[in-house]
Amino acid sequence: MAEGAENGDPQELTRSGVGDIPRIPLTDVTDGPRFAELDKYEQHFRLTQDDDKLYDWNGYFRGFGPMAAIKPGWYVPLSMRKPSAMMPLAKFIVGRLTSMTLGVDSEPVITCEGDEDAEAYTRALCEASQLFVRGIEARDIGGACGSVAMSYGFVEGAPRVEVHNPKHCRVLEWVDRAELRVGSFLKCYAYTEEELDEKTGRPVETRYFYARFIDSTRDLVWTRITEEQAEDPNWSTLVEPDRAAEVIGGVCPVIWIQNHPHTSSAEPPRAPYDGPSDYEGMCDDLCQIHRLKSATTKGTIANVDPTLVVKEDKSANRGSVRTGSNATIYARGGAEYLYLPGDSMEAAEKRLQSLRTDVLDASGVVAPPAEEVASAAKSAAALRIIFAPMTSVCSVLRASYGSGFERVLVGLLKMARALGADAIDLPKKFERLEPPELEEGEEESEEPAEAEIIEIKLVPGESEQVRLIWPPFFSPTWTDKQIAVQTAKDANGGKSVISHRTAVRSVAQLFGVEDPDSELDAIEDDADRGLDREIQALGAMNGPPGDDGGTLPKPNDDDDGEKGAGARADGGPGTKKPEADGG
């Protein structure tokens, strides 16, 4: 999306024609084998991979509303049935990896080395465009499909970042294939609208196509292309674009991100630039897990509602021997309930858990029992050991997606400089200026100065060296900090190894303290007041200093000044007794 995308003039931007757009039928993108392959992986993430099945898990035709279930006259294979109970393992894998990569306390810090203006401006662009929120969406789609596209631009001065599903996209030209720098980009998808048939007057579903073309100079959008036009390679010359915008900066504002770096060409039907999914090659295992889950669930329900077998003549038998039905089966010799053996259910459950473990291990996702995590949560080192396979995968994901986010921010920064800071709408930033402290001997005025709130003017700066600094996956716990501080203190002879200020700053966030420096000043004030109270209390306990309220004389004071240091008037210890006369 570029500046003016909502108010562009299609005729002005397409006056030279659109014949230079690569000639490719839109139906090749929407109905081709690559779309089907990527859609299969996304369906496992969305849990929609079996929505096209005609039969339910019991083998009946799937009915809707009041329609009764009808059983076909043949055996329906399990692969043709829609599972009744599913294990969302693909969603679990993608969600866990996304959470560790970009979840809570995992967002990176944006830096621009040596340019504070550019750094503050880039952070404001990130906040206004909700880049990291869009980044989570991009990571989910990329984790499911293997790749994802992101575009950036300004709409009426506001920064925007969009995420594009790779199954709808095709890169038509590369500026640098090795660095995944896009030259031109096509996005299209099919949709249906209900219209009245001209001949019958009845509502019918009509298929239309949406298309969007982006290169280094223009951003063109077609919203309503007929299926006949979409099948023509020259579709761009048959329909005028509905919206158009000029791309600022001369660089295609589309970023292509591979989920995992994949420099070699992908196997058909995928495009050479497609990356691997989080659960690449595991779709068959995921389907088996859903079937086992459905089978064990059905067996458990059947055992809860068992079939009664009455042992009478076969001619009186009006049912079939099976579990989970209300039929009564007659047979000579008595009656009993029909159950599935417990060992068969146990074997199915073990196989289900074995498949689940295999898929999680192959994807690098660690899912330990809750009690194991709880016992290890006291130490970051223990957590790093437990989750080592997962952090290894997430480190690669941070590199892949982090590089894409950096390119988005650099592109927005360049566009902002080209448009001018005054044309950009960013959240306002304010700073609180405290009044200057009184100098020694200066009296406080009757109306003390108050803090002043001023607006900080954001400027794009000059640097383009935008970098993301990622936090550690597991920060030291309070137990780790306590052990480290105690160890350092013991090595330092029992002396403190951190300052009072550092200690206050480290615990400030636990108590919601936003200004640790002010908190330090308050602590010092409290200490001074406490000391004053102790001095006053000590004076009250000792009584007045002298009989007349004056100051007691010092031990070595004497009217004549003849007694040396330590002499006492009462001849006590430390004095020399005078000799008697005549003695």
XYZ file of C-alpha atoms in Angstrom:
583
model
C 0.000 0.000 0.000
C 1.396 3.371 -0.978
C 0.590 6.980 -0.288
C -2.740 7.996 -1.763
C -3.938 4.452 -2.378
C -7.489 5.439 -1.536
C -7.586 8.563 -3.689
C -5.284 7.728 -6.592
C -6.116 8.434 -10.228
C -6.074 5.139 -12.183
C -6.053 6.910 -15.553
C -3.052 9.044 -14.599
C -0.958 6.120 -13.394
C -1.984 3.799 -16.238
C -1.881 6.352 -19.055
C 1.124 4.589 -20.526
C -0.845 1.344 -20.471
C -0.591 -1.827 -18.427
C 0.850 -3.937 -21.181
C 4.104 -4.288 -19.245
C 2.353 -6.365 -16.570
C 3.445 -9.991 -17.112
C 0.809 -11.899 -19.024
C -0.471 -14.638 -16.760
C -4.085 -15.822 -16.388
C -5.452 -15.149 -12.920
C -6.949 -18.630 -12.874
C -3.414 -20.056 -12.940
C -2.863 -18.455 -9.543
C -6.239 -19.241 -7.980
C -6.802 -22.744 -9.389
C -3.282 -24.041 -9.976
C -1.464 -26.893 -8.213
C 0.623 -24.476 -6.108
C -2.553 -22.963 -4.652
C -3.877 -26.449 -3.833
C -0.619 -27.447 -2.122
C -0.377 -24.338 0.063
C -4.101 -24.456 0.783
C -3.741 -28.034 2.043
C -1.211 -26.957 4.653
C -3.284 -23.965 5.696
C -6.390 -26.151 6.037
C -4.637 -28.279 8.643
C -3.899 -25.096 10.579
C -7.532 -23.931 10.227
C -8.906 -27.478 10.853
C -10.891 -27.338 7.604
C -9.076 -30.104 5.698
C -12.091 -32.452 5.921
C -14.882 -29.990 5.230
C -15.347 -31.364 1.711
C -15.982 -34.948 2.905
C -19.456 -36.264 1.982
C -19.790 -38.737 4.860
C -19.670 -38.367 8.614
C -17.614 -40.645 10.853
C -20.443 -43.175 11.160
C -20.503 -43.618 7.377
C -23.725 -41.684 6.748
C -24.245 -38.908 4.255
C -23.735 -35.596 5.994
C -27.109 -33.947 6.397
C -27.910 -30.333 7.125
C -30.743 -28.985 9.218
C -33.702 -31.384 9.505
C -32.330 -33.763 6.860
C -32.063 -37.324 8.144
C -28.769 -39.172 7.894
C -28.810 -41.689 5.035
C -26.430 -44.612 4.894
C -25.070 -45.586 1.477
C -25.287 -49.167 0.272
C -21.523 -49.772 0.423
C -18.681 -49.580 2.906
C -17.283 -46.074 3.204
C -13.486 -46.029 3.787
C -12.303 -44.060 6.804
C -10.322 -41.726 4.552
C -13.612 -40.567 2.998
C -15.260 -39.768 6.341
C -15.132 -36.484 8.213
C -13.600 -37.072 11.664
C -15.950 -36.400 14.553
C -13.158 -35.581 17.028
C -9.988 -33.754 16.044
C -6.674 -32.947 17.675
C -5.608 -29.427 16.571
C -1.943 -30.386 16.499
C -0.976 -28.208 13.518
C -2.499 -25.175 15.210
C -0.725 -26.143 18.429
C 2.665 -26.348 16.693
C 2.314 -23.008 14.910
C 0.918 -21.293 17.999
C 3.694 -22.517 20.306
C 6.450 -21.438 17.919
C 4.813 -18.056 17.318
C 4.379 -17.508 21.051
C 8.036 -18.189 21.816
C 9.197 -16.095 18.850
C 6.938 -13.030 19.173
C 4.784 -13.580 22.247
C 4.648 -11.860 25.621
C 8.036 -10.455 26.708
C 9.507 -11.597 23.369
C 9.128 -8.414 21.306
C 12.456 -7.036 20.073
C 13.824 -3.575 20.827
C 14.275 -1.258 17.834
C 17.629 0.510 17.640
C 19.343 2.914 15.220
C 22.979 3.106 16.238
C 24.180 6.689 16.571
C 20.904 8.382 15.593
C 18.451 8.940 18.443
C 16.037 10.862 16.196
C 15.787 8.016 13.684
C 15.429 5.504 16.521
C 12.549 7.385 18.171
C 10.873 7.940 14.802
C 11.193 4.279 13.804
C 9.678 3.166 17.099
C 6.771 5.542 16.516
C 6.285 4.078 13.021
C 6.285 0.572 14.507
C 3.689 1.543 17.101
C 1.420 3.390 14.660
C 1.500 0.599 12.068
C 1.097 -2.141 14.708
C 3.995 -3.938 13.080
C 4.445 -6.590 15.750
C 0.713 -7.368 15.807
C 0.844 -7.804 12.038
C 4.030 -9.763 12.597
C 2.195 -12.349 14.701
C -0.386 -12.717 11.928
C 2.405 -13.088 9.377
C 4.181 -15.694 11.524
C 0.998 -17.768 11.850
C 0.390 -17.765 8.094
C 4.060 -18.333 7.327
C 4.250 -21.162 9.842
C 1.289 -22.884 8.214
C 2.096 -22.270 4.533
C 5.877 -21.900 4.589
C 6.043 -18.306 3.310
C 4.279 -14.987 3.744
C 4.295 -11.549 2.121
C 4.100 -8.163 3.844
C 3.584 -4.764 2.221
C 3.934 -1.293 3.693
C 3.014 2.283 2.873
C 1.089 5.356 4.009
C -2.634 6.067 3.723
C -3.566 9.681 4.378
C -0.330 10.089 6.299
C -0.799 7.049 8.540
C 1.639 4.119 8.248
C 0.090 0.817 7.235
C 1.408 -2.740 7.125
C -0.528 -5.533 5.395
C -0.085 -9.298 5.490
C -0.710 -11.381 2.347
C -1.406 -15.109 2.198
C 1.193 -16.710 -0.107
C -1.345 -19.005 -1.760
C -2.945 -15.902 -3.312
C 0.385 -14.340 -4.331
C 2.997 -14.726 -6.991
C 6.300 -12.919 -7.363
C 6.560 -11.915 -11.018
C 10.027 -10.372 -10.924
C 12.944 -10.371 -8.493
C 15.425 -7.583 -7.876
C 17.605 -9.993 -5.893
C 16.403 -13.576 -5.716
C 19.020 -14.631 -3.152
C 18.032 -11.796 -0.784
C 14.305 -12.221 -1.565
C 13.991 -8.615 -2.798
C 10.794 -8.336 -4.828
C 10.616 -6.409 -8.105
C 6.947 -6.910 -9.016
C 4.177 -8.735 -7.207
C 0.704 -10.058 -8.071
C -2.047 -10.978 -5.643
C -5.402 -12.399 -6.727
C -8.197 -14.524 -5.370
C -11.662 -15.634 -6.443
C -14.920 -14.842 -4.667
C -18.617 -15.361 -5.396
C -21.599 -13.053 -5.374
C -25.258 -13.954 -5.526
C -26.951 -12.481 -8.592
C -30.220 -12.966 -10.468
C -30.022 -15.023 -13.632
C -31.209 -12.968 -16.608
C -33.024 -15.911 -18.180
C -34.605 -17.654 -15.205
C -34.750 -14.788 -12.721
C -33.400 -17.084 -9.999
C -30.423 -16.276 -7.783
C -27.167 -17.867 -8.909
C -23.599 -17.755 -7.612
C -21.334 -15.780 -9.944
C -17.564 -16.021 -9.670
C -15.439 -12.868 -9.721
C -11.758 -12.153 -9.178
C -9.806 -9.592 -7.177
C -6.332 -8.630 -8.389
C -3.572 -6.341 -7.171
C -0.303 -5.521 -8.909
C 2.601 -3.771 -7.146
C 5.990 -2.799 -8.509
C 8.499 -0.020 -7.840
C 6.314 2.741 -9.345
C 2.624 1.888 -8.897
C 0.077 -0.006 -6.851
C -2.975 -1.024 -8.951
C -6.131 -2.742 -7.697
C -8.926 -4.469 -9.645
C -11.901 -5.478 -7.504
C -14.311 -7.068 -9.997
C -12.932 -9.158 -12.833
C -15.202 -11.698 -14.491
C -14.136 -15.316 -14.807
C -13.957 -15.012 -18.587
C -11.608 -12.042 -18.292
C -9.531 -13.801 -15.611
C -8.844 -16.724 -17.945
C -7.323 -14.353 -20.522
C -3.557 -13.696 -20.132
C -4.223 -10.073 -21.164
C -6.759 -9.474 -18.402
C -4.962 -6.299 -17.252
C -5.686 -4.638 -20.602
C -9.352 -5.661 -20.587
C -10.343 -4.048 -17.280
C -9.472 -0.624 -15.917
C -8.077 -0.665 -12.361
C -10.468 0.573 -9.691
C -7.765 2.117 -7.491
C -4.236 3.222 -8.103
C -1.428 4.840 -6.170
C 2.100 5.935 -6.796
C 4.813 4.069 -4.929
C 7.096 6.486 -3.097
C 10.828 5.835 -3.094
C 11.228 3.764 -6.252
C 11.353 0.430 -4.395
C 8.662 -2.248 -4.505
C 7.091 -2.094 -1.011
C 6.592 -5.861 -0.733
C 8.657 -8.061 1.577
C 8.747 -11.814 0.958
C 9.575 -13.906 4.036
C 10.394 -17.595 4.060
C 9.375 -19.377 7.249
C 12.761 -21.117 7.303
C 15.625 -20.104 5.010
C 15.392 -22.253 1.896
C 18.031 -21.309 -0.664
C 17.488 -24.349 -2.877
C 14.444 -24.498 -5.109
C 11.308 -25.971 -3.567
C 9.826 -29.116 -5.055
C 6.880 -28.703 -7.448
C 4.062 -27.830 -7.282
C 5.495 -25.121 -5.032
C 7.289 -22.092 -6.408
C 11.102 -21.968 -6.078
C 10.808 -19.173 -3.504
C 8.389 -20.982 -1.170
C 9.721 -22.071 2.206
C 8.888 -25.090 4.400
C 5.951 -25.197 6.794
C 6.322 -25.806 10.526
C 4.883 -29.286 9.928
C 6.341 -29.902 6.477
C 5.567 -33.411 5.193
C 3.431 -34.362 8.208
C -0.072 -33.905 6.760
C -0.655 -37.671 6.470
C 0.321 -38.176 10.109
C -2.039 -35.383 11.135
C -4.882 -37.087 9.247
C -4.138 -40.390 10.988
C -4.234 -38.629 14.347
C -7.693 -37.232 13.582
C -8.965 -40.689 12.580
C -7.541 -42.376 15.660
C -9.018 -39.644 17.828
C -12.426 -40.115 16.212
C -12.252 -43.912 16.504
C -11.294 -43.894 20.190
C -13.946 -41.291 20.922
C -16.608 -43.330 19.142
C -15.526 -46.484 20.969
C -15.652 -44.744 24.349
C -19.146 -43.415 23.653
C -20.251 -46.872 22.460
C -19.035 -48.480 25.686
C -20.972 -45.904 27.689
C -24.131 -46.980 25.802
C -23.539 -50.734 25.247
C -25.712 -53.114 23.203
C -27.668 -55.807 25.058
C -27.214 -59.287 23.520
C -30.075 -61.709 24.386
C -29.095 -65.314 23.631
C -32.158 -66.671 21.792
C -32.917 -68.292 18.439
C -31.341 -66.633 15.444
C -34.749 -66.270 13.803
C -35.757 -63.886 16.588
C -32.682 -61.745 16.036
C -33.798 -58.463 14.561
C -30.484 -56.598 14.872
C -26.815 -56.835 14.012
C -24.085 -57.513 16.536
C -22.390 -54.183 17.264
C -21.802 -51.731 20.078
C -23.347 -48.346 20.596
C -26.874 -49.073 19.342
C -30.267 -49.336 20.977
C -31.051 -52.605 19.200
C -31.654 -55.776 21.213
C -30.013 -58.869 19.716
C -31.710 -62.194 20.519
C -29.684 -65.390 20.984
C -30.276 -68.683 22.837
C -28.543 -69.086 26.148
C -28.942 -65.813 28.028
C -28.057 -62.137 27.653
C -25.014 -59.911 28.086
C -23.766 -56.431 27.250
C -21.432 -56.065 24.310
C -18.345 -53.901 24.999
C -15.190 -53.068 23.148
C -12.253 -54.694 24.980
C -10.352 -52.285 27.161
C -6.979 -53.366 25.784
C -7.999 -52.343 22.256
C -8.933 -48.861 23.477
C -5.666 -48.626 25.365
C -3.669 -49.689 22.293
C -5.402 -47.054 20.164
C -4.686 -44.365 22.743
C -1.007 -45.359 22.911
C -0.723 -45.238 19.137
C -2.379 -41.824 19.144
C 0.106 -40.467 21.680
C 2.998 -42.045 19.777
C 1.977 -40.278 16.561
C 1.558 -37.009 18.446
C 5.035 -37.307 19.945
C 6.566 -38.090 16.544
C 5.002 -34.999 14.953
C 6.026 -32.712 17.828
C 9.595 -34.025 17.806
C 9.895 -33.560 14.044
C 8.631 -29.974 14.278
C 10.918 -29.104 17.206
C 8.064 -28.257 19.579
C 8.511 -29.241 23.222
C 5.353 -29.916 25.226
C 6.455 -31.257 28.630
C 3.995 -32.120 31.394
C 2.827 -29.194 33.481
C 4.414 -30.545 36.663
C 7.811 -30.780 34.943
C 7.605 -27.156 33.809
C 6.473 -26.041 37.266
C 9.446 -27.681 38.946
C 11.909 -26.279 36.386
C 10.448 -22.770 36.335
C 12.608 -21.762 39.300
C 15.709 -21.731 37.105
C 16.211 -20.247 33.645
C 19.062 -22.695 33.040
C 16.720 -25.650 33.592
C 14.145 -24.149 31.216
C 16.801 -23.628 28.551
C 17.774 -27.285 28.763
C 14.182 -28.518 28.558
C 13.204 -26.250 25.662
C 16.536 -26.408 23.785
C 15.041 -27.995 20.605
C 12.323 -25.349 20.532
C 14.598 -22.363 21.127
C 16.843 -23.633 18.331
C 13.921 -23.477 15.892
C 12.729 -20.112 17.210
C 16.201 -18.606 16.813
C 15.960 -19.340 13.087
C 12.440 -17.894 12.990
C 13.648 -14.702 14.681
C 16.325 -14.339 12.024
C 13.876 -14.917 9.150
C 11.027 -12.721 10.342
C 13.272 -10.181 12.067
C 15.022 -9.451 8.769
C 11.629 -8.882 7.145
C 10.484 -6.548 9.930
C 13.698 -4.531 9.611
C 13.081 -4.080 5.883
C 9.535 -2.923 6.546
C 10.739 -0.309 9.044
C 13.518 0.920 6.755
C 11.025 1.201 3.889
C 8.576 3.197 6.017
C 11.415 5.421 7.226
C 12.523 6.195 3.656
C 8.945 6.934 2.579
C 8.452 9.253 5.557
C 11.555 11.248 4.618
C 10.397 11.487 0.997
C 6.912 12.673 2.001
C 8.135 15.024 4.723
C 7.645 14.727 8.464
C 4.751 17.208 8.421
C 2.736 14.910 6.137
C 3.037 11.914 8.467
C 0.474 11.241 11.175
C 2.164 9.605 14.163
C 1.121 9.296 17.811
C 2.262 12.326 19.775
C 5.002 11.854 22.345
C 5.194 13.871 25.554
C 7.881 14.365 28.199
C 7.555 15.535 31.787
C 10.041 18.225 32.795
C 10.527 18.536 36.536
C 11.257 22.023 37.977
C 14.933 22.705 38.752
C 16.098 21.896 42.263
C 16.710 24.780 44.671
C 20.318 25.678 45.240
C 21.771 25.778 48.736
C 20.556 28.846 50.580
C 17.842 29.613 48.038
C 14.381 30.045 49.549
C 11.366 28.329 48.077
C 8.788 30.690 46.607
C 5.234 30.822 47.889
C 4.045 29.254 44.630
C 6.429 26.364 43.952
C 7.151 25.567 40.314
C 5.195 22.656 38.844
C 6.324 20.010 36.401
C 5.836 20.933 32.758
C 4.501 18.567 30.085
C 6.032 19.267 26.685
C 5.489 17.616 23.306
C 8.469 15.953 21.674
C 8.746 16.671 17.973
C 9.611 13.506 16.069
C 11.964 13.792 13.103
C 13.034 10.938 10.799
C 16.742 11.479 11.357
C 19.316 10.291 8.841
C 20.292 6.734 9.746
C 18.895 3.700 7.927
C 20.680 1.147 10.106
C 17.576 -0.240 11.796
C 18.266 -3.278 13.952
C 16.101 -5.447 16.179
C 17.586 -6.564 19.500
C 15.817 -9.709 20.678
C 15.445 -10.542 24.380
C 16.583 -13.912 25.754
C 14.040 -16.706 25.563
C 14.236 -17.238 29.321
C 15.249 -14.378 31.583
C 16.933 -15.198 34.915
C 14.397 -15.996 37.602
C 14.473 -14.373 41.031
C 16.006 -17.563 42.361
C 18.790 -17.297 39.766
C 19.390 -13.657 40.688
C 19.445 -14.412 44.395
C 21.969 -17.224 43.961
C 24.167 -15.111 41.670
C 24.154 -12.129 44.020
C 24.894 -14.275 47.061
C 27.750 -16.034 45.250
C 29.284 -12.728 44.177
C 28.809 -11.297 47.663
C 30.595 -14.234 49.257
C 33.444 -13.887 46.772
C 33.669 -10.179 47.651
C 34.165 -10.841 51.344
C 30.528 -10.367 52.296
C 30.307 -6.882 50.808
C 27.483 -5.781 48.524
C 28.091 -6.155 44.796
C 25.228 -4.005 43.495
C 24.255 -0.488 44.388
C 21.087 0.590 46.114
C 19.952 2.239 42.886
C 20.392 -0.970 40.859
C 18.424 -2.956 43.431
C 15.545 -0.477 43.317
C 15.499 -0.470 39.515
C 15.388 -4.273 39.355
C 12.280 -4.562 41.536
C 10.524 -1.392 40.367
C 8.551 -3.162 37.642
C 7.190 -5.714 40.116
C 5.388 -2.948 42.001
C 4.421 -0.849 38.992
C 6.952 1.895 39.737
C 7.408 3.943 36.557
C 10.098 6.328 37.864
C 12.766 4.505 39.925
C 14.731 7.733 40.480
C 11.774 9.401 42.186
C 11.311 6.262 44.236
C 14.951 6.478 45.354
C 14.434 10.079 46.437
C 11.362 9.029 48.414
C 13.345 6.237 50.090
C 16.059 8.704 51.120
C 13.449 11.122 52.480
C 11.877 8.315 54.502
C 15.310 7.373 55.865
C 16.055 10.986 56.870
C 12.719 11.333 58.638
C 13.289 8.042 60.430
C 16.708 9.202 61.613
C 15.247 12.462 62.921
C 12.614 10.535 64.867
C 15.274 8.284 66.397
C 17.347 11.297 67.499
C 14.312 12.931 69.074
C 13.369 9.696 70.841
C 16.912 9.298 72.168
C 16.891 12.843 73.527
C 13.584 12.241 75.305
C 14.957 9.119 77.001
C 18.162 10.838 78.284
C 16.362 13.873 79.720
C 17.449 17.509 79.418
C 21.181 18.085 78.794
C 21.744 20.184 81.980
C 19.997 21.399 85.101
C 19.276 24.691 83.473
C 18.707 23.190 80.087
C 22.196 24.235 78.989
C 24.994 22.134 77.608
C 26.994 19.810 79.836
C 30.669 20.820 80.232
C 33.185 18.699 78.440
C 35.218 16.328 80.644
C 38.455 18.285 80.151
C 37.005 21.760 80.682
C 38.182 23.653 83.874
C 37.766 27.176 85.067
C 41.460 27.579 85.685
C 42.391 25.608 82.662
C 45.116 23.883 84.684
C 43.835 20.289 84.506
C 45.101 18.300 81.645
C 43.173 16.082 79.330
C 41.233 13.415 81.158
C 41.293 15.209 84.513
C 38.081 15.265 86.514
C 36.917 17.827 89.103
C 35.722 15.132 91.493
C 39.075 13.403 91.683
C 37.777 10.375 89.998
C 39.735 8.021 87.818
C 42.300 9.775 85.732
C 43.106 12.471 88.393
C 46.109 12.884 90.644
C 45.317 13.448 94.321
C 47.092 16.496 95.888
C 49.562 15.767 98.686
C 48.570 16.792 102.242
C 50.241 19.843 103.805
C 53.139 19.061 106.000
C 52.741 15.417 105.056
